[in-house]
Amino acid sequence: MSEEKSQSGQNAQIDRKNLIKAITYIAIIIAIMGIVWLLPRVALGTSTPFFSVSSESMVPTLNVGDYIVVKYQPFNELKVGDIIVFYSPINPNDIIVHRINDTKIFTGQEVLITKGDNNLYPDPWYVEQEHYIGKYTGFKIPYLGYLALLFPFPVNYIFIIIVILIIFLIEFLPEKKENKVES
C-alpha cells in the first residue's frame, strides 16, 4: 500500500513538473510574441509598421500581396517621390499606399498630392497630416501580404510570424549545420 502511495506521489510530482514546464513554455511564447509585436513598433516609430498592398495602383513598384514595412518620418520631412501609407480622406477605414506627386499649402497647412504609380491621374484629395501613417522603407516581402488580406487580425499576424520564422529557419539553420560539420 505504501508503494502505491509512493507511486501516486511521484506521478503527482511529475504532473506538477510537467504543468510548471508547460506554463513556463507558454509564458516564454507569449513573451516572444509580445517582443515580436512591440519591437518593430518601437524601432520604426509607428503603431502600424506593416501593411499588405491590396490594389494594383502601385504596380510595378508594389504588387497586390506585397507585405511592406513602414516607418515614421515627420510629415514636414516628406518629399515628392516618397511612397507613403495613409488613411483615405474620403473613407477613413481604407488605408492607401501611394507616392507623393506634389505638395502644396492649403488653408494654411501643408498637404500632399498623391498618385498611384499605375494610375493615370493624381488622387482627387489632399493628404493632411492627420491622415498620414508612415513612409514605405523600401523593404517588402512578396506574396506574404495575401495572408493578411485573407485572414482577419490577429490570425493573420500569427500566420505571418510563422511564415517569417520558417523563412528564417530555412535561410539560417542549414548554414549553421554546415559550420558545425566543418569545425
PDB file of C-alpha atoms in Angstrom:
ATOM      1  CA  MET A   1       0.000   0.000   0.000  1.00  0.00           C
ATOM      2  CA  SER A   2       2.821   2.400   0.801  1.00  0.00           C
ATOM      3  CA  GLU A   3       4.304   1.588  -2.617  1.00  0.00           C
ATOM      4  CA  GLU A   4       1.031   2.705  -4.245  1.00  0.00           C
ATOM      5  CA  LYS A   5       1.083   5.964  -2.258  1.00  0.00           C
ATOM      6  CA  SER A   6       4.705   6.478  -3.187  1.00  0.00           C
ATOM      7  CA  GLN A   7       3.915   5.793  -6.851  1.00  0.00           C
ATOM      8  CA  SER A   8       0.915   8.173  -6.864  1.00  0.00           C
ATOM      9  CA  GLY A   9       3.006  10.809  -5.082  1.00  0.00           C
ATOM     10  CA  GLN A  10       5.676  10.506  -7.774  1.00  0.00           C
ATOM     11  CA  ASN A  11       3.019  10.755 -10.502  1.00  0.00           C
ATOM     12  CA  ALA A  12       1.611  13.892  -8.870  1.00  0.00           C
ATOM     13  CA  GLN A  13       5.120  15.322  -8.652  1.00  0.00           C
ATOM     14  CA  ILE A  14       5.752  14.507 -12.342  1.00  0.00           C
ATOM     15  CA  ASP A  15       2.404  16.050 -13.321  1.00  0.00           C
ATOM     16  CA  ARG A  16       3.253  19.168 -11.303  1.00  0.00           C
ATOM     17  CA  LYS A  17       6.653  19.397 -13.021  1.00  0.00           C
ATOM     18  CA  ASN A  18       5.013  18.971 -16.436  1.00  0.00           C
ATOM     19  CA  LEU A  19       2.460  21.647 -15.573  1.00  0.00           C
ATOM     20  CA  ILE A  20       5.194  24.052 -14.471  1.00  0.00           C
ATOM     21  CA  LYS A  21       7.166  23.263 -17.631  1.00  0.00           C
ATOM     22  CA  ALA A  22       4.083  23.851 -19.827  1.00  0.00           C
ATOM     23  CA  ILE A  23       3.289  27.146 -18.084  1.00  0.00           C
ATOM     24  CA  THR A  24       6.919  28.224 -18.500  1.00  0.00           C
ATOM     25  CA  TYR A  25       6.840  27.421 -22.228  1.00  0.00           C
ATOM     26  CA  ILE A  26       3.567  29.287 -22.666  1.00  0.00           C
ATOM     27  CA  ALA A  27       4.977  32.302 -20.800  1.00  0.00           C
ATOM     28  CA  ILE A  28       8.100  32.263 -22.978  1.00  0.00           C
ATOM     29  CA  ILE A  29       5.999  32.037 -26.159  1.00  0.00           C
ATOM     30  CA  ILE A  30       3.778  34.915 -25.007  1.00  0.00           C
ATOM     31  CA  ALA A  31       6.854  36.994 -24.121  1.00  0.00           C
ATOM     32  CA  ILE A  32       8.437  36.303 -27.519  1.00  0.00           C
ATOM     33  CA  MET A  33       5.192  37.178 -29.325  1.00  0.00           C
ATOM     34  CA  GLY A  34       4.968  40.388 -27.276  1.00  0.00           C
ATOM     35  CA  ILE A  35       8.527  41.315 -28.188  1.00  0.00           C
ATOM     36  CA  VAL A  36       7.927  40.450 -31.853  1.00  0.00           C
ATOM     37  CA  TRP A  37       4.813  42.638 -31.768  1.00  0.00           C
ATOM     38  CA  LEU A  38       6.355  45.551 -29.828  1.00  0.00           C
ATOM     39  CA  LEU A  39       9.923  45.723 -31.156  1.00  0.00           C
ATOM     40  CA  PRO A  40       9.109  46.795 -34.750  1.00  0.00           C
ATOM     41  CA  ARG A  41       6.679  49.431 -33.479  1.00  0.00           C
ATOM     42  CA  VAL A  42       9.309  50.975 -31.234  1.00  0.00           C
ATOM     43  CA  ALA A  43      12.153  50.637 -33.766  1.00  0.00           C
ATOM     44  CA  LEU A  44      10.118  52.080 -36.661  1.00  0.00           C
ATOM     45  CA  GLY A  45       8.311  54.714 -34.594  1.00  0.00           C
ATOM     46  CA  THR A  46       4.794  53.812 -35.683  1.00  0.00           C
ATOM     47  CA  SER A  47       1.962  51.783 -34.209  1.00  0.00           C
ATOM     48  CA  THR A  48       1.347  50.182 -37.598  1.00  0.00           C
ATOM     49  CA  PRO A  49       4.695  49.206 -39.164  1.00  0.00           C
ATOM     50  CA  PHE A  50       3.394  46.548 -41.575  1.00  0.00           C
ATOM     51  CA  PHE A  51       0.871  46.718 -44.386  1.00  0.00           C
ATOM     52  CA  SER A  52      -0.404  44.478 -47.121  1.00  0.00           C
ATOM     53  CA  VAL A  53      -0.770  46.013 -50.558  1.00  0.00           C
ATOM     54  CA  SER A  54      -4.375  45.382 -51.596  1.00  0.00           C
ATOM     55  CA  SER A  55      -4.667  47.016 -55.027  1.00  0.00           C
ATOM     56  CA  GLU A  56      -2.754  47.319 -58.285  1.00  0.00           C
ATOM     57  CA  SER A  57      -2.425  51.103 -58.041  1.00  0.00           C
ATOM     58  CA  MET A  58       1.330  50.932 -57.291  1.00  0.00           C
ATOM     59  CA  VAL A  59       2.332  48.316 -59.899  1.00  0.00           C
ATOM     60  CA  PRO A  60       5.149  47.781 -60.890  1.00  0.00           C
ATOM     61  CA  THR A  61       6.744  49.190 -57.710  1.00  0.00           C
ATOM     62  CA  LEU A  62       4.415  47.290 -55.368  1.00  0.00           C
ATOM     63  CA  ASN A  63       2.131  44.400 -56.237  1.00  0.00           C
ATOM     64  CA  VAL A  64      -1.032  43.063 -54.654  1.00  0.00           C
ATOM     65  CA  GLY A  65       0.016  40.813 -51.795  1.00  0.00           C
ATOM     66  CA  ASP A  66       3.320  42.561 -51.066  1.00  0.00           C
ATOM     67  CA  TYR A  67       3.876  42.879 -47.320  1.00  0.00           C
ATOM     68  CA  ILE A  68       5.608  46.205 -46.780  1.00  0.00           C
ATOM     69  CA  VAL A  69       7.455  47.770 -43.859  1.00  0.00           C
ATOM     70  CA  VAL A  70       6.578  51.337 -42.897  1.00  0.00           C
ATOM     71  CA  LYS A  71       8.448  53.729 -40.603  1.00  0.00           C
ATOM     72  CA  TYR A  72       7.517  57.028 -39.066  1.00  0.00           C
ATOM     73  CA  GLN A  73       9.005  60.102 -40.666  1.00  0.00           C
ATOM     74  CA  PRO A  74       7.798  63.567 -39.696  1.00  0.00           C
ATOM     75  CA  PHE A  75       5.151  64.836 -42.101  1.00  0.00           C
ATOM     76  CA  ASN A  76       7.093  68.031 -42.856  1.00  0.00           C
ATOM     77  CA  GLU A  77      10.159  65.966 -43.913  1.00  0.00           C
ATOM     78  CA  LEU A  78       8.320  64.012 -46.613  1.00  0.00           C
ATOM     79  CA  LYS A  79       9.173  64.896 -50.195  1.00  0.00           C
ATOM     80  CA  VAL A  80       7.937  64.326 -53.714  1.00  0.00           C
ATOM     81  CA  GLY A  81       8.707  60.754 -54.753  1.00  0.00           C
ATOM     82  CA  ASP A  82       8.298  59.216 -51.282  1.00  0.00           C
ATOM     83  CA  ILE A  83       5.836  56.345 -51.002  1.00  0.00           C
ATOM     84  CA  ILE A  84       3.555  56.816 -48.020  1.00  0.00           C
ATOM     85  CA  VAL A  85       0.763  54.978 -46.260  1.00  0.00           C
ATOM     86  CA  PHE A  86      -2.281  56.969 -45.182  1.00  0.00           C
ATOM     87  CA  TYR A  87      -5.941  56.771 -44.273  1.00  0.00           C
ATOM     88  CA  SER A  88      -8.198  57.731 -47.143  1.00  0.00           C
ATOM     89  CA  PRO A  89      -9.505  61.275 -46.614  1.00  0.00           C
ATOM     90  CA  ILE A  90     -12.806  60.088 -48.143  1.00  0.00           C
ATOM     91  CA  ASN A  91     -13.189  56.800 -46.237  1.00  0.00           C
ATOM     92  CA  PRO A  92     -11.060  56.660 -43.059  1.00  0.00           C
ATOM     93  CA  ASN A  93     -11.469  52.857 -42.904  1.00  0.00           C
ATOM     94  CA  ASP A  94      -9.439  52.484 -46.109  1.00  0.00           C
ATOM     95  CA  ILE A  95      -5.657  52.536 -45.962  1.00  0.00           C
ATOM     96  CA  ILE A  96      -3.834  53.604 -49.125  1.00  0.00           C
ATOM     97  CA  VAL A  97      -0.235  53.195 -50.273  1.00  0.00           C
ATOM     98  CA  HIS A  98       0.645  55.860 -52.890  1.00  0.00           C
ATOM     99  CA  ARG A  99       3.552  58.031 -53.978  1.00  0.00           C
ATOM    100  CA  ILE A 100       3.755  61.750 -53.202  1.00  0.00           C
ATOM    101  CA  ASN A 101       3.251  63.517 -56.514  1.00  0.00           C
ATOM    102  CA  ASP A 102       3.328  67.111 -55.248  1.00  0.00           C
ATOM    103  CA  THR A 103       2.938  69.255 -52.140  1.00  0.00           C
ATOM    104  CA  LYS A 104       1.091  72.499 -51.617  1.00  0.00           C
ATOM    105  CA  ILE A 105      -0.233  74.809 -48.956  1.00  0.00           C
ATOM    106  CA  PHE A 106      -3.990  74.540 -48.489  1.00  0.00           C
ATOM    107  CA  THR A 107      -5.856  76.596 -45.878  1.00  0.00           C
ATOM    108  CA  GLY A 108      -2.552  77.468 -44.228  1.00  0.00           C
ATOM    109  CA  GLN A 109      -1.195  73.948 -43.871  1.00  0.00           C
ATOM    110  CA  GLU A 110       0.992  71.717 -45.998  1.00  0.00           C
ATOM    111  CA  VAL A 111      -0.885  68.945 -47.806  1.00  0.00           C
ATOM    112  CA  LEU A 112       0.297  66.155 -50.062  1.00  0.00           C
ATOM    113  CA  ILE A 113      -0.970  65.303 -53.501  1.00  0.00           C
ATOM    114  CA  THR A 114      -0.593  61.568 -54.085  1.00  0.00           C
ATOM    115  CA  LYS A 115      -0.873  59.224 -57.030  1.00  0.00           C
ATOM    116  CA  GLY A 116      -0.570  55.511 -57.545  1.00  0.00           C
ATOM    117  CA  ASP A 117       2.264  54.618 -59.947  1.00  0.00           C
ATOM    118  CA  ASN A 118      -0.226  52.637 -62.044  1.00  0.00           C
ATOM    119  CA  ASN A 119      -2.880  55.383 -62.053  1.00  0.00           C
ATOM    120  CA  LEU A 120      -3.223  57.946 -64.834  1.00  0.00           C
ATOM    121  CA  TYR A 121      -4.182  60.854 -62.586  1.00  0.00           C
ATOM    122  CA  PRO A 122      -3.390  62.103 -59.072  1.00  0.00           C
ATOM    123  CA  ASP A 123      -5.797  61.216 -56.280  1.00  0.00           C
ATOM    124  CA  PRO A 124      -8.837  63.527 -56.032  1.00  0.00           C
ATOM    125  CA  TRP A 125      -7.991  64.598 -52.454  1.00  0.00           C
ATOM    126  CA  TYR A 126      -5.284  66.142 -50.335  1.00  0.00           C
ATOM    127  CA  VAL A 127      -3.487  64.075 -47.715  1.00  0.00           C
ATOM    128  CA  GLU A 128      -3.248  66.053 -44.497  1.00  0.00           C
ATOM    129  CA  GLN A 129      -1.026  65.232 -41.535  1.00  0.00           C
ATOM    130  CA  GLU A 130      -3.952  63.650 -39.658  1.00  0.00           C
ATOM    131  CA  HIS A 131      -4.308  61.036 -42.442  1.00  0.00           C
ATOM    132  CA  TYR A 132      -0.616  60.146 -42.597  1.00  0.00           C
ATOM    133  CA  ILE A 133       0.559  56.812 -41.110  1.00  0.00           C
ATOM    134  CA  GLY A 134       4.133  56.377 -42.298  1.00  0.00           C
ATOM    135  CA  LYS A 135       6.663  56.149 -45.105  1.00  0.00           C
ATOM    136  CA  TYR A 136       7.478  52.952 -47.008  1.00  0.00           C
ATOM    137  CA  THR A 137      11.022  51.825 -46.120  1.00  0.00           C
ATOM    138  CA  GLY A 138      11.689  50.051 -49.404  1.00  0.00           C
ATOM    139  CA  PHE A 139      11.520  46.617 -47.744  1.00  0.00           C
ATOM    140  CA  LYS A 140       8.808  44.226 -48.885  1.00  0.00           C
ATOM    141  CA  ILE A 141       8.098  40.509 -48.821  1.00  0.00           C
ATOM    142  CA  PRO A 142       6.225  39.484 -51.975  1.00  0.00           C
ATOM    143  CA  TYR A 143       3.055  37.391 -51.502  1.00  0.00           C
ATOM    144  CA  LEU A 144       3.189  37.408 -47.689  1.00  0.00           C
ATOM    145  CA  GLY A 145       0.573  40.151 -47.627  1.00  0.00           C
ATOM    146  CA  TYR A 146      -2.001  37.729 -49.026  1.00  0.00           C
ATOM    147  CA  LEU A 147      -2.167  36.141 -45.559  1.00  0.00           C
ATOM    148  CA  ALA A 148      -3.104  39.491 -44.055  1.00  0.00           C
ATOM    149  CA  LEU A 149      -5.667  40.062 -46.789  1.00  0.00           C
ATOM    150  CA  LEU A 150      -7.220  36.583 -46.416  1.00  0.00           C
ATOM    151  CA  PHE A 151      -7.325  36.236 -42.635  1.00  0.00           C
ATOM    152  CA  PRO A 152      -8.645  38.704 -40.064  1.00  0.00           C
ATOM    153  CA  PHE A 153      -6.450  40.274 -37.387  1.00  0.00           C
ATOM    154  CA  PRO A 154      -4.860  38.736 -35.227  1.00  0.00           C
ATOM    155  CA  VAL A 155      -4.947  35.406 -37.103  1.00  0.00           C
ATOM    156  CA  ASN A 156      -3.061  36.995 -39.996  1.00  0.00           C
ATOM    157  CA  TYR A 157      -0.231  38.107 -37.687  1.00  0.00           C
ATOM    158  CA  ILE A 158       0.135  34.582 -36.319  1.00  0.00           C
ATOM    159  CA  PHE A 159       0.385  33.149 -39.846  1.00  0.00           C
ATOM    160  CA  ILE A 160       2.811  35.861 -40.913  1.00  0.00           C
ATOM    161  CA  ILE A 161       5.040  35.305 -37.873  1.00  0.00           C
ATOM    162  CA  ILE A 162       5.071  31.559 -38.593  1.00  0.00           C
ATOM    163  CA  VAL A 163       5.977  32.119 -42.258  1.00  0.00           C
ATOM    164  CA  ILE A 164       8.746  34.585 -41.345  1.00  0.00           C
ATOM    165  CA  LEU A 165      10.127  32.118 -38.781  1.00  0.00           C
ATOM    166  CA  ILE A 166      10.082  29.308 -41.357  1.00  0.00           C
ATOM    167  CA  ILE A 167      11.878  31.517 -43.895  1.00  0.00           C
ATOM    168  CA  PHE A 168      14.411  32.474 -41.215  1.00  0.00           C
ATOM    169  CA  LEU A 169      14.986  28.839 -40.247  1.00  0.00           C
ATOM    170  CA  ILE A 170      15.350  27.729 -43.868  1.00  0.00           C
ATOM    171  CA  GLU A 171      17.838  30.511 -44.520  1.00  0.00           C
ATOM    172  CA  PHE A 172      19.992  30.227 -41.419  1.00  0.00           C
ATOM    173  CA  LEU A 173      19.739  26.724 -39.964  1.00  0.00           C
ATOM    174  CA  PRO A 174      21.372  24.807 -42.839  1.00  0.00           C
ATOM    175  CA  GLU A 175      24.243  27.289 -42.735  1.00  0.00           C
ATOM    176  CA  LYS A 176      24.787  26.648 -39.010  1.00  0.00           C
ATOM    177  CA  LYS A 177      24.756  22.874 -39.506  1.00  0.00           C
ATOM    178  CA  GLU A 178      27.362  23.143 -42.257  1.00  0.00           C
ATOM    179  CA  ASN A 179      29.553  25.265 -39.987  1.00  0.00           C
ATOM    180  CA  LYS A 180      29.267  22.696 -37.199  1.00  0.00           C
ATOM    181  CA  VAL A 181      30.297  19.886 -39.542  1.00  0.00           C
ATOM    182  CA  GLU A 182      33.332  21.845 -40.734  1.00  0.00           C
ATOM    183  CA  SER A 183      34.512  22.678 -37.181  1.00  0.00           C
TER     184      SER A 183
END
